[in-house]
PDB file of C-alpha atoms in Angstrom:
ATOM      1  CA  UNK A 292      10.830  53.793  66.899  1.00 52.00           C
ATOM      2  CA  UNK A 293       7.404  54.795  67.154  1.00 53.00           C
ATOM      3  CA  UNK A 294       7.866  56.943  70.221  1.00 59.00           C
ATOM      4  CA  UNK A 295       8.977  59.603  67.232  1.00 66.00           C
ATOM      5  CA  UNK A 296       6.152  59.074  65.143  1.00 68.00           C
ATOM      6  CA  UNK A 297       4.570  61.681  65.830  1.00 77.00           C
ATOM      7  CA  UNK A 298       7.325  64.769  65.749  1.00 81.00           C
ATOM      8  CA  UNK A 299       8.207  62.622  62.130  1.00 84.00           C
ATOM      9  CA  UNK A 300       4.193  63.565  61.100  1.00 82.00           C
ATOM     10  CA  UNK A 301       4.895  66.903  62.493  1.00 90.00           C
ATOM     11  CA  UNK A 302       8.197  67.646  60.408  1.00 93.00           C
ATOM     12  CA  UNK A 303       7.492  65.635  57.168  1.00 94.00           C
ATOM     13  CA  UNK A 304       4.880  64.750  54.906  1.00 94.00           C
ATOM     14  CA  UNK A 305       6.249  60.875  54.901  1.00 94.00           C
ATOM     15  CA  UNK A 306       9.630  59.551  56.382  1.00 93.00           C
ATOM     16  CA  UNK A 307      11.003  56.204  54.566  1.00 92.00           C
ATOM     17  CA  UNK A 308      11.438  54.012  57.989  1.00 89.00           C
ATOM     18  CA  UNK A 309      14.056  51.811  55.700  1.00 93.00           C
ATOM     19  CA  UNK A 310      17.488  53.720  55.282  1.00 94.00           C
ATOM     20  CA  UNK A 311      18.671  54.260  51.327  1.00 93.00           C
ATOM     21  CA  UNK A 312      22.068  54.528  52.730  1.00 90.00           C
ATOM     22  CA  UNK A 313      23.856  53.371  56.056  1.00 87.00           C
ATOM     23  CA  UNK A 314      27.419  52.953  57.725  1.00 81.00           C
ATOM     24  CA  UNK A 315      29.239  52.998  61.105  1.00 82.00           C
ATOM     25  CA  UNK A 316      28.333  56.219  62.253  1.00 89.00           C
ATOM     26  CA  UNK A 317      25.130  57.083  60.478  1.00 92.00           C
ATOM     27  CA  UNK A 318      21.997  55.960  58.274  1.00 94.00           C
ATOM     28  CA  UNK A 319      20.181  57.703  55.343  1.00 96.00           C
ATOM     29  CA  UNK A 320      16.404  57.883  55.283  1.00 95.00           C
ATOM     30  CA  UNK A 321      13.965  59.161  52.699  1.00 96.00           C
ATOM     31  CA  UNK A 322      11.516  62.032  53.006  1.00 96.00           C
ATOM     32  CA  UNK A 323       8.902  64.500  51.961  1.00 97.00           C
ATOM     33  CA  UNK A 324       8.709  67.760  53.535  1.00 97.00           C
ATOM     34  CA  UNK A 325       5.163  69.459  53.854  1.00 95.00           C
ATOM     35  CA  UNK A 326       6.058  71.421  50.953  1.00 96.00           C
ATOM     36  CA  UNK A 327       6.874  68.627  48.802  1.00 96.00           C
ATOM     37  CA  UNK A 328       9.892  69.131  48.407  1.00 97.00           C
ATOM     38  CA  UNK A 329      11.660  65.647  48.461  1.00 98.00           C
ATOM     39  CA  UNK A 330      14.706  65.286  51.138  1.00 98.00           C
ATOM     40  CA  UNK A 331      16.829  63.183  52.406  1.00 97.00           C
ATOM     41  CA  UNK A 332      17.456  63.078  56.199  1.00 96.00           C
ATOM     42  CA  UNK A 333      20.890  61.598  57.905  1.00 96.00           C
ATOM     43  CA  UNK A 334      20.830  60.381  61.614  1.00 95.00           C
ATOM     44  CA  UNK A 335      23.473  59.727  63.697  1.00 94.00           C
ATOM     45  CA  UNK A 336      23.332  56.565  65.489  1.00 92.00           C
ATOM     46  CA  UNK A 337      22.745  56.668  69.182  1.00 90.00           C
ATOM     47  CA  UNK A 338      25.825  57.116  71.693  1.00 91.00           C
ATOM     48  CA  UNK A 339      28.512  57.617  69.390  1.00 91.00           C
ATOM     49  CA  UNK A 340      30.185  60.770  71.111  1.00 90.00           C
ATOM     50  CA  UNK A 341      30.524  58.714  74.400  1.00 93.00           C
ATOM     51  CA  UNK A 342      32.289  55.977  72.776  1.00 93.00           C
ATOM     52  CA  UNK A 343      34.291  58.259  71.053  1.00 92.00           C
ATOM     53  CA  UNK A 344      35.378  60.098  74.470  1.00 93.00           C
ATOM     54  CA  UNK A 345      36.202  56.460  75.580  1.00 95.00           C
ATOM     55  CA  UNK A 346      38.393  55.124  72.444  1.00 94.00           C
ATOM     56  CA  UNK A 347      40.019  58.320  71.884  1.00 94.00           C
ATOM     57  CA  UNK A 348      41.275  58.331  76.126  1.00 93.00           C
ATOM     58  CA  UNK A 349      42.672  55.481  75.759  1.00 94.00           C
ATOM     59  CA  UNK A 350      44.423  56.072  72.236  1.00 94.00           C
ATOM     60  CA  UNK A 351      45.645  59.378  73.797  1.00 94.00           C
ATOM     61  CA  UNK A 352      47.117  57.874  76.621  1.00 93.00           C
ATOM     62  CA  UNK A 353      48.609  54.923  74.516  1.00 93.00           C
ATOM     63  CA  UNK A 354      49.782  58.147  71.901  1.00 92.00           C
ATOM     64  CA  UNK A 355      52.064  59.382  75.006  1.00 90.00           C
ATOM     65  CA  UNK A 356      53.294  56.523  76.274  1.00 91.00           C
ATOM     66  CA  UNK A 357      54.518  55.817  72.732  1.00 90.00           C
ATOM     67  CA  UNK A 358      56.068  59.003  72.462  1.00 88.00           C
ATOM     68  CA  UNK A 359      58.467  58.856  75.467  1.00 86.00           C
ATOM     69  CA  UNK A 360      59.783  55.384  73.780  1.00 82.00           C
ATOM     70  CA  UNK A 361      60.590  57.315  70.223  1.00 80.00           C
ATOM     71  CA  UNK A 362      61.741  60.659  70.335  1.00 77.00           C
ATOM     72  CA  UNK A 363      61.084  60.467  66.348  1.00 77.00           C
ATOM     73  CA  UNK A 364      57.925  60.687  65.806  1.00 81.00           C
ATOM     74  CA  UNK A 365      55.153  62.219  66.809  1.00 87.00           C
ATOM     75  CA  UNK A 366      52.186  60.013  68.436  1.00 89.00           C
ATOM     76  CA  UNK A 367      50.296  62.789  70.393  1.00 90.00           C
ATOM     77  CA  UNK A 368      50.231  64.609  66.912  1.00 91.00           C
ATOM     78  CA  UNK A 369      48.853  61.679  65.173  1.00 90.00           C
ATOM     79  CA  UNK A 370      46.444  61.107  68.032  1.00 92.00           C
ATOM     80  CA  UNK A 371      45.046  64.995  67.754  1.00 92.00           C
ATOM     81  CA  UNK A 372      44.511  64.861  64.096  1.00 89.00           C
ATOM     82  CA  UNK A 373      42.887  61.513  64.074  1.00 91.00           C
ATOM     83  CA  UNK A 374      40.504  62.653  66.923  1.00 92.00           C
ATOM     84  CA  UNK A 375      39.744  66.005  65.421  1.00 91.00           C
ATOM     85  CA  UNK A 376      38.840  64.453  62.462  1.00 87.00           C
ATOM     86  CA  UNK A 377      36.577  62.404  64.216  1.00 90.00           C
ATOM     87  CA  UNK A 378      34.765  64.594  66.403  1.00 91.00           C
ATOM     88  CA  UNK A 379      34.255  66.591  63.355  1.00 90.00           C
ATOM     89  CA  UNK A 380      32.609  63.643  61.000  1.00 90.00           C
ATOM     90  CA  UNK A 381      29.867  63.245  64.374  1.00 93.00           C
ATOM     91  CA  UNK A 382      29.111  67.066  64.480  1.00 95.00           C
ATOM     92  CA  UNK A 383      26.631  67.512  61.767  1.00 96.00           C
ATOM     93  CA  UNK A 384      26.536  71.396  62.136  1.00 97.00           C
ATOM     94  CA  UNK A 385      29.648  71.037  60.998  1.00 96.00           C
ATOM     95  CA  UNK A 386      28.872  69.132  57.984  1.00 97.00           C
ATOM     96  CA  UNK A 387      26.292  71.741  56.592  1.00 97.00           C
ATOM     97  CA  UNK A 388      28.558  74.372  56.996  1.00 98.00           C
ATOM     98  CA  UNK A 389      31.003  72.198  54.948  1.00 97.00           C
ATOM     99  CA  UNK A 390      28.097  71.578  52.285  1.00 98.00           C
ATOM    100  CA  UNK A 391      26.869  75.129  52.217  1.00 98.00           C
ATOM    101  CA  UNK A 392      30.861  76.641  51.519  1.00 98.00           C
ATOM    102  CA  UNK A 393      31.282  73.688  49.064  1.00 98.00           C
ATOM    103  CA  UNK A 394      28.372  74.817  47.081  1.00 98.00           C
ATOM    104  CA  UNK A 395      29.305  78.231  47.431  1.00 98.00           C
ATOM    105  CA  UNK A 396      32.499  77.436  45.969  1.00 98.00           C
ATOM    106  CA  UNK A 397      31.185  76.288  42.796  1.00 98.00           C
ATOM    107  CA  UNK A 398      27.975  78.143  42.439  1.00 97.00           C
ATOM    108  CA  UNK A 399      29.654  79.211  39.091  1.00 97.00           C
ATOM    109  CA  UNK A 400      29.651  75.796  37.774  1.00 97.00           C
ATOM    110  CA  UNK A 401      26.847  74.242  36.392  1.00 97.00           C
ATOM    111  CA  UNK A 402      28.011  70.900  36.341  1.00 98.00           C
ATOM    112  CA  UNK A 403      29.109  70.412  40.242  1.00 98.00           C
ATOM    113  CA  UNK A 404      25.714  69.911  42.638  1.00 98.00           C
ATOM    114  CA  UNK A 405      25.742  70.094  45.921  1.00 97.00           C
ATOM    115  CA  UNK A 406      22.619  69.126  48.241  1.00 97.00           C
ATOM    116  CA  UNK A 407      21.026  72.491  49.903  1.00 98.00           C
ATOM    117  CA  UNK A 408      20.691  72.064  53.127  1.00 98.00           C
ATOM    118  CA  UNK A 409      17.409  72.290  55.288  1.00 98.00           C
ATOM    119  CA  UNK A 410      18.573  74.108  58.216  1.00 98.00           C
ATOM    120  CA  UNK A 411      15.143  74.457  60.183  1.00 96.00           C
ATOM    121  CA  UNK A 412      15.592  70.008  60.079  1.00 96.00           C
ATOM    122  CA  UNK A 413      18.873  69.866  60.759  1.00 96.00           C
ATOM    123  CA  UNK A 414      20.725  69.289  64.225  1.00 95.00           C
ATOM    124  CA  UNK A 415      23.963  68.174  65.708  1.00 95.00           C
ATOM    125  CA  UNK A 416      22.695  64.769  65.413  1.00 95.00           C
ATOM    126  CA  UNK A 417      20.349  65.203  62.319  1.00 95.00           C
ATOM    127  CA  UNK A 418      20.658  66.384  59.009  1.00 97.00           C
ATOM    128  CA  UNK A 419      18.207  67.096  56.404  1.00 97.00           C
ATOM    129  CA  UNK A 420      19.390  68.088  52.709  1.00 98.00           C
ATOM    130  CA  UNK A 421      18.115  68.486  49.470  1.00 98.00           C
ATOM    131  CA  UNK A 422      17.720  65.024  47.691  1.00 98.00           C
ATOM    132  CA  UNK A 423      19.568  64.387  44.654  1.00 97.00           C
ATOM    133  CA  UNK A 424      19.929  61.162  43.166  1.00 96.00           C
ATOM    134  CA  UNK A 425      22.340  59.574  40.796  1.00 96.00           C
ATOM    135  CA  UNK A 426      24.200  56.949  39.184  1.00 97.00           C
ATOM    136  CA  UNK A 427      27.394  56.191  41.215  1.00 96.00           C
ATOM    137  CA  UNK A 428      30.407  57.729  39.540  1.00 96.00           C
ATOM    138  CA  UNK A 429      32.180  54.183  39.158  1.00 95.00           C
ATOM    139  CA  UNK A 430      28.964  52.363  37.677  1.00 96.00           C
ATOM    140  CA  UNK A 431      30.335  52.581  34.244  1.00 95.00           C
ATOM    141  CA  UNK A 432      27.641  49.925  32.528  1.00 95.00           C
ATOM    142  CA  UNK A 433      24.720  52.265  34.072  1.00 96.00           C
ATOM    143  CA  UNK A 434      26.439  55.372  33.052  1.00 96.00           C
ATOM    144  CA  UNK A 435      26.854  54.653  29.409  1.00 95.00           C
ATOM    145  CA  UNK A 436      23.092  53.178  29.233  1.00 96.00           C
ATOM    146  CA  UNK A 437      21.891  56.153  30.329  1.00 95.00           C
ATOM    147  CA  UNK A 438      23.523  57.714  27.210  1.00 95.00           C
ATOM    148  CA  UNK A 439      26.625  60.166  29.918  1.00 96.00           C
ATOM    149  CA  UNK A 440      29.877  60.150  28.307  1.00 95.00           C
ATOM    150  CA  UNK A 441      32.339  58.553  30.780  1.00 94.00           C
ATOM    151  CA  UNK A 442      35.297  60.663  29.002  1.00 93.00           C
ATOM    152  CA  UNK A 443      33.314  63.932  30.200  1.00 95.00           C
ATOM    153  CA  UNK A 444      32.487  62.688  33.558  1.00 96.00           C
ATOM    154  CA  UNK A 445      36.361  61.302  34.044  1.00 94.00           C
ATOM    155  CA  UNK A 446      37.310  65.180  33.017  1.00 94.00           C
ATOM    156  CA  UNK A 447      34.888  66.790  34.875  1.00 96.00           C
ATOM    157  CA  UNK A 448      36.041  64.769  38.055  1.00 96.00           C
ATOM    158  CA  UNK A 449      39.825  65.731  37.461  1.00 93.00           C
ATOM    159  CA  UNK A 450      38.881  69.328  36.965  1.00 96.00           C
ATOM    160  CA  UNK A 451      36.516  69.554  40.363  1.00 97.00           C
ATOM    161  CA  UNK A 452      39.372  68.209  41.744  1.00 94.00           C
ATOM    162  CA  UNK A 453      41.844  70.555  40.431  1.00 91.00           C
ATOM    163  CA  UNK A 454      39.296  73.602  41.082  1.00 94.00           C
ATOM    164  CA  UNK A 455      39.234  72.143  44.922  1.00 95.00           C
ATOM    165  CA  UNK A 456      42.963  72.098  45.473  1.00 90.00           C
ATOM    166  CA  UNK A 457      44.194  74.559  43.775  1.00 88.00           C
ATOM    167  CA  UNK A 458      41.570  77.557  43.148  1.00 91.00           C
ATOM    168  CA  UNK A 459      39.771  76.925  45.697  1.00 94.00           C
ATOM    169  CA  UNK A 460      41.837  75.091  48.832  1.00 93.00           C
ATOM    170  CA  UNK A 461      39.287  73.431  50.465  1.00 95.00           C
ATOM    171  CA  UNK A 462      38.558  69.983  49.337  1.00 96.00           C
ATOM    172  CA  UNK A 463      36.553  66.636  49.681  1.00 96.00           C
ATOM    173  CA  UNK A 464      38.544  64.549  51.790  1.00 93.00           C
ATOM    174  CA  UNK A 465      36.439  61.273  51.379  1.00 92.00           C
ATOM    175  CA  UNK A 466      35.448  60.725  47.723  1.00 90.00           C
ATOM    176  CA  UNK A 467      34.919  57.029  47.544  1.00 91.00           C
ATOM    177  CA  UNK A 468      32.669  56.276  44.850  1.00 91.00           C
ATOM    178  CA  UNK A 469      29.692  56.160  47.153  1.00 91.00           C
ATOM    179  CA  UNK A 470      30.235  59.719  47.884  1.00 94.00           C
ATOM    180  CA  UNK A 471      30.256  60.694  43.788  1.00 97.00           C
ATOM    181  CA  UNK A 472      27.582  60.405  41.420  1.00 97.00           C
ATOM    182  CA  UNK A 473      26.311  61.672  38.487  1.00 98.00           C
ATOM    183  CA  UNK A 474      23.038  62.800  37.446  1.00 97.00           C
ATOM    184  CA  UNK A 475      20.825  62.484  34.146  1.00 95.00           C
ATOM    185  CA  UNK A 476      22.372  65.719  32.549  1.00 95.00           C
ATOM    186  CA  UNK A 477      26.087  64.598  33.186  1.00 96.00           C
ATOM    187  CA  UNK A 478      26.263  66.641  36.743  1.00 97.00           C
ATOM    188  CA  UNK A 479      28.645  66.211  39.133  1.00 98.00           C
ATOM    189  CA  UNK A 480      26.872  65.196  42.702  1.00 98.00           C
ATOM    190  CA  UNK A 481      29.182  65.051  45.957  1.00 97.00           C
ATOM    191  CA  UNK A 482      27.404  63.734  49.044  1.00 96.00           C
ATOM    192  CA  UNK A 483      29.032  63.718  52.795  1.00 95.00           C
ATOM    193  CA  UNK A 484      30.829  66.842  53.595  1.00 96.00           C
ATOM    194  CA  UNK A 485      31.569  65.630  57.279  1.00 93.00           C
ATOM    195  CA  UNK A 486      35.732  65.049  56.063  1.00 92.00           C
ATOM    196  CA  UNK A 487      37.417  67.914  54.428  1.00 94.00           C
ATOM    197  CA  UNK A 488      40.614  69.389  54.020  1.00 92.00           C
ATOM    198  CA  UNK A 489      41.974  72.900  53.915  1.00 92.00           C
ATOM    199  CA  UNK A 490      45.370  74.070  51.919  1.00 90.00           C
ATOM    200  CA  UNK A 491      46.828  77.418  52.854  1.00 86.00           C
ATOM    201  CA  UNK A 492      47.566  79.722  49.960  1.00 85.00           C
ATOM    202  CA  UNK A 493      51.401  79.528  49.936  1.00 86.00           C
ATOM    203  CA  UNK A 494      51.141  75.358  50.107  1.00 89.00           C
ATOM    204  CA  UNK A 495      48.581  75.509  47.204  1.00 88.00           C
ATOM    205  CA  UNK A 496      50.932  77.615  44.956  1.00 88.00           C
ATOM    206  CA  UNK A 497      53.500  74.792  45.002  1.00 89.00           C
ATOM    207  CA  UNK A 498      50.824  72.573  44.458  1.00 89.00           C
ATOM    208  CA  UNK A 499      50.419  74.475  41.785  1.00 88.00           C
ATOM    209  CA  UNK A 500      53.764  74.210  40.611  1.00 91.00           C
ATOM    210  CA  UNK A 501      54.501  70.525  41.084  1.00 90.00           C
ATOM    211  CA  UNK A 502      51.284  69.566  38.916  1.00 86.00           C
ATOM    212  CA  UNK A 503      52.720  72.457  35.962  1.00 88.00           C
ATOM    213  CA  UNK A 504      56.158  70.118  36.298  1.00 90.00           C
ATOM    214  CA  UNK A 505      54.465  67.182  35.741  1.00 88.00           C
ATOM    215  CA  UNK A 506      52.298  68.184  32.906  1.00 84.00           C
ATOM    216  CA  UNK A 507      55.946  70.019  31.525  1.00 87.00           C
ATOM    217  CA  UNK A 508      57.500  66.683  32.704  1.00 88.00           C
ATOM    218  CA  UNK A 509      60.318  69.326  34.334  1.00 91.00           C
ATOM    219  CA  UNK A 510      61.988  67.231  36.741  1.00 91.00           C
ATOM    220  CA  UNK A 511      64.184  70.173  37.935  1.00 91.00           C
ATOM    221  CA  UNK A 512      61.144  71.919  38.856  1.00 91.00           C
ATOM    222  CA  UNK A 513      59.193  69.072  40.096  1.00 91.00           C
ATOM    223  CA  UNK A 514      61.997  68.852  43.055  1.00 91.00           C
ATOM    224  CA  UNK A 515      62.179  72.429  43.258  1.00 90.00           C
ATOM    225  CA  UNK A 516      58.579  72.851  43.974  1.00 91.00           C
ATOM    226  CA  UNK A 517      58.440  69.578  46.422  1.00 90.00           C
ATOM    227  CA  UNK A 518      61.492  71.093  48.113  1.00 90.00           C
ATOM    228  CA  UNK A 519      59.619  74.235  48.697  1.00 89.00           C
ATOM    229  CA  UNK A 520      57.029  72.225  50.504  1.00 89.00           C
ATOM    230  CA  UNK A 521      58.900  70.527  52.420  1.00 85.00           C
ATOM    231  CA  UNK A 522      58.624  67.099  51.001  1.00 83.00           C
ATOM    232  CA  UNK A 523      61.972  66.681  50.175  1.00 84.00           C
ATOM    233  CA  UNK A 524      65.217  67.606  52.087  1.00 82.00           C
ATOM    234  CA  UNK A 525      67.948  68.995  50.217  1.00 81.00           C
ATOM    235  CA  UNK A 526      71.512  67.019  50.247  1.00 74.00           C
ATOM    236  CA  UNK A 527      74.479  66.739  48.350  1.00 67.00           C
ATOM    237  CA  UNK A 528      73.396  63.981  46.029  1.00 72.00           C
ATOM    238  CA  UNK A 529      70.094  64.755  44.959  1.00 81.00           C
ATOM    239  CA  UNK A 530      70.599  62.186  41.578  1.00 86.00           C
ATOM    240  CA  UNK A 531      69.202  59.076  43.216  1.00 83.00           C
ATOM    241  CA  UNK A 532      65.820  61.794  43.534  1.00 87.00           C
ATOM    242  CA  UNK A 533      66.059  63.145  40.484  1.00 88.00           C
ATOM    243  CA  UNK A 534      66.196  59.525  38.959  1.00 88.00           C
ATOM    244  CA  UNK A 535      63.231  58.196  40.828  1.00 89.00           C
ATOM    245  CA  UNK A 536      61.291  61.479  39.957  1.00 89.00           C
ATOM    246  CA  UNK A 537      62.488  60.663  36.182  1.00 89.00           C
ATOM    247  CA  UNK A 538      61.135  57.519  36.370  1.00 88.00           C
ATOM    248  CA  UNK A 539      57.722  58.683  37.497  1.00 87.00           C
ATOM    249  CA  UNK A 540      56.812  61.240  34.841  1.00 87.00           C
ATOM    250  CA  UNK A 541      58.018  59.074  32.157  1.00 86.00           C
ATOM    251  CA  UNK A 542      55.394  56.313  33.939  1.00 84.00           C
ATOM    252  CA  UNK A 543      52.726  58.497  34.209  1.00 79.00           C
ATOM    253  CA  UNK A 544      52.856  59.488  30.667  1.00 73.00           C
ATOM    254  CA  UNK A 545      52.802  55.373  29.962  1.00 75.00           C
ATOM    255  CA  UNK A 546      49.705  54.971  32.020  1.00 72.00           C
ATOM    256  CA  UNK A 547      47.925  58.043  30.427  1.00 65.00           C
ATOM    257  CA  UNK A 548      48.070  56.334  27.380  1.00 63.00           C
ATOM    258  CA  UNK A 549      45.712  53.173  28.653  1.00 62.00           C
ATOM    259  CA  UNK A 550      43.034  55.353  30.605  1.00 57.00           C
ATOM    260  CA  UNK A 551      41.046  53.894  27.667  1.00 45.00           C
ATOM    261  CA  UNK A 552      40.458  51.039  29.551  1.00 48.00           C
ATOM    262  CA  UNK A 553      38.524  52.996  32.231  1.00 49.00           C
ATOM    263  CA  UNK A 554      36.806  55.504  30.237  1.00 48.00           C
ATOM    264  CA  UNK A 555      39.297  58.191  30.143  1.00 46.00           C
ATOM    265  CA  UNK A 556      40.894  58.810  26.128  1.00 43.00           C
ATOM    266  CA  UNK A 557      44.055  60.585  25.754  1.00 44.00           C
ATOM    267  CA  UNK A 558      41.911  63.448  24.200  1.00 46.00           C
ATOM    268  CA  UNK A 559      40.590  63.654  27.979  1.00 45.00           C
ATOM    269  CA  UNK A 560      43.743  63.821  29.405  1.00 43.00           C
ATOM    270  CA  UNK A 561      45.196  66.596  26.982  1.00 49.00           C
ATOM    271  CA  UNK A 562      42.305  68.479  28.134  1.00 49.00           C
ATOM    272  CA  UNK A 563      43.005  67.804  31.853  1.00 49.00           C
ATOM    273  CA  UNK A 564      46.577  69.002  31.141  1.00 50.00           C
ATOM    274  CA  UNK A 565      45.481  71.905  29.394  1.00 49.00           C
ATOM    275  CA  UNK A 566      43.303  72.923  32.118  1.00 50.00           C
ATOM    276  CA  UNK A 567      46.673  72.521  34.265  1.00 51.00           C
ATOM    277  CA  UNK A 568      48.224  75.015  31.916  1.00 52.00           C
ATOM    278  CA  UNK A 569      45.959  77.257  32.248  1.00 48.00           C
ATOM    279  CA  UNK A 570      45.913  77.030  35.680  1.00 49.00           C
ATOM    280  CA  UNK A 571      49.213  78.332  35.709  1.00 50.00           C
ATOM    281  CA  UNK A 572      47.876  81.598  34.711  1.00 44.00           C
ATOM    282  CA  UNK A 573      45.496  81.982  37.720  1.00 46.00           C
ATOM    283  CA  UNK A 574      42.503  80.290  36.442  1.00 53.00           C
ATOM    284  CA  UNK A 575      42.458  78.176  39.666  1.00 52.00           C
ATOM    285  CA  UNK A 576      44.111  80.666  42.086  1.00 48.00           C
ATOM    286  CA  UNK A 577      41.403  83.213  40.762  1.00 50.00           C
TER     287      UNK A 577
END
């Protein structure tokens, strides 16, 4: 609107009126600060806390009437995640603080950006960060004319993730390929830190262990560690679980050996499963 023009004039050098970007809650735009510096700047759309207050009432109420039919599960849990989650993805505070811990977290990696954020532009509402522009992570033709090896970007993606999870327990919750891209020099860019995830320490230890069973294919300690998390309950017969888990390493090792197909050679897997080993001896619990 142009009843913002001129606070935009005020703020920015220029301010792209046509979003780069845009989806349900939010659209992209463009910009130039007065120092040069180019930026991009996200802004929420208008109202979207007061529907959210409506839709999530009525969930909440439908979340307890739900739970006096079924004793079983757990409704008014559901509900409270779901709504945290989503009171959290409209507070864009939030979301810089996300970025700015993200980027702390791998300030010792070269090949993992993360936008700075522009605090003295940013708001609940509004959020200004560093632009940085890429190719997205799943554009393989684009990728391979610009001359980036898709092996090392399929590597470097498994090992960011493995670094999240396991070193350093908090972790992109929403990487769809529009939120991954890679730059000119083979970087790592993540965008949209409004949905992460946190893993305690004791949780990512047997993490830790279940991904050292796979890579060990160790079915005995693959249900030992997914015991220890509580994914599985202990019974008497514990074959029928032991055969499924069976099944799955042997088919994981099958599919490893077509990742060709998308970019990924079995030299780039050994490498992932070598960085799992290593793992093992507190690289990623460091």
């Amino acid at each position: 609107s142009l009843v913002y023009l001129p606070l935009l004039l005020q703020l920015f050098r220029s301010f792209s009126r046509r979003p780069i970007a845009a989806a349900s809650l939010g659209q992209v735009h463009r910009a130039v600060l007065h120092t040069g510096e180019e930026v991009v700047v996200k802004v929420q759309r208008p109202g979207l806390k007061q529907l959210f207050d409506i839709d999530l009432n009525n969930l909440r109420i439908l979340a307890e009437q739900l739970d006096k039919g079924d004793e079983n599960r757990d409704f008014k849990g559901i509900y409270a995640e779901c709504a945290s989650v989503l009171y959290d993805e409209i507070d864009y505070i939030n979301e810089g603080r996300n970025a700015d811990r993200f980027r702390r977290n791998f300030r010792d990696t070269p090949w993992v950006r993360t936008p700075v954020v522009h605090w003295e532009f940013s708001s609940p509402r509004v959020l200004t960060l560093e632009y940085l522009p890429g190719v997205k992570i799943t554009d393989m033709q684009r990728l391979q004319a610009a001359g980036i090896a898709t092996e090392l970007v399929a590597r470097r993606a498994t090992e960011a993730y493995l670094m999240q999870v396991l070193r350093h327990g908090f972790f992109h919750a929403d990487p769809h390929p529009g939120n991954v891209s890679v730059d000119a020099q083979g970087r790592l860019l993540f965008y949209d830190y409004g949905m992460m995830g946190e893993i305690v320490p004791n949780v990512r230890e047997r993490l830790l262990d279940v991904f050292y069973g796979i890579y060990k294919k160790d079915t005995s300690g693959v249900i030992r560690a997914l015991v220890e998390l509580g994914v599985i309950t202990p019974s008497g017969d514990m074959l029928s679980i032991r055969r499924a888990i069976g099944y799955f390493l042997e088919n994981i090792t099958r599919q490893t050996e077509r990742q060709e197909a998308i970019g990924v050679s079995n030299r780039g897997w050994r490498s992932c499963s070598a960085t799992v080993n290593r793992s093992k001896h507190c690289d990623y619990l460091a």
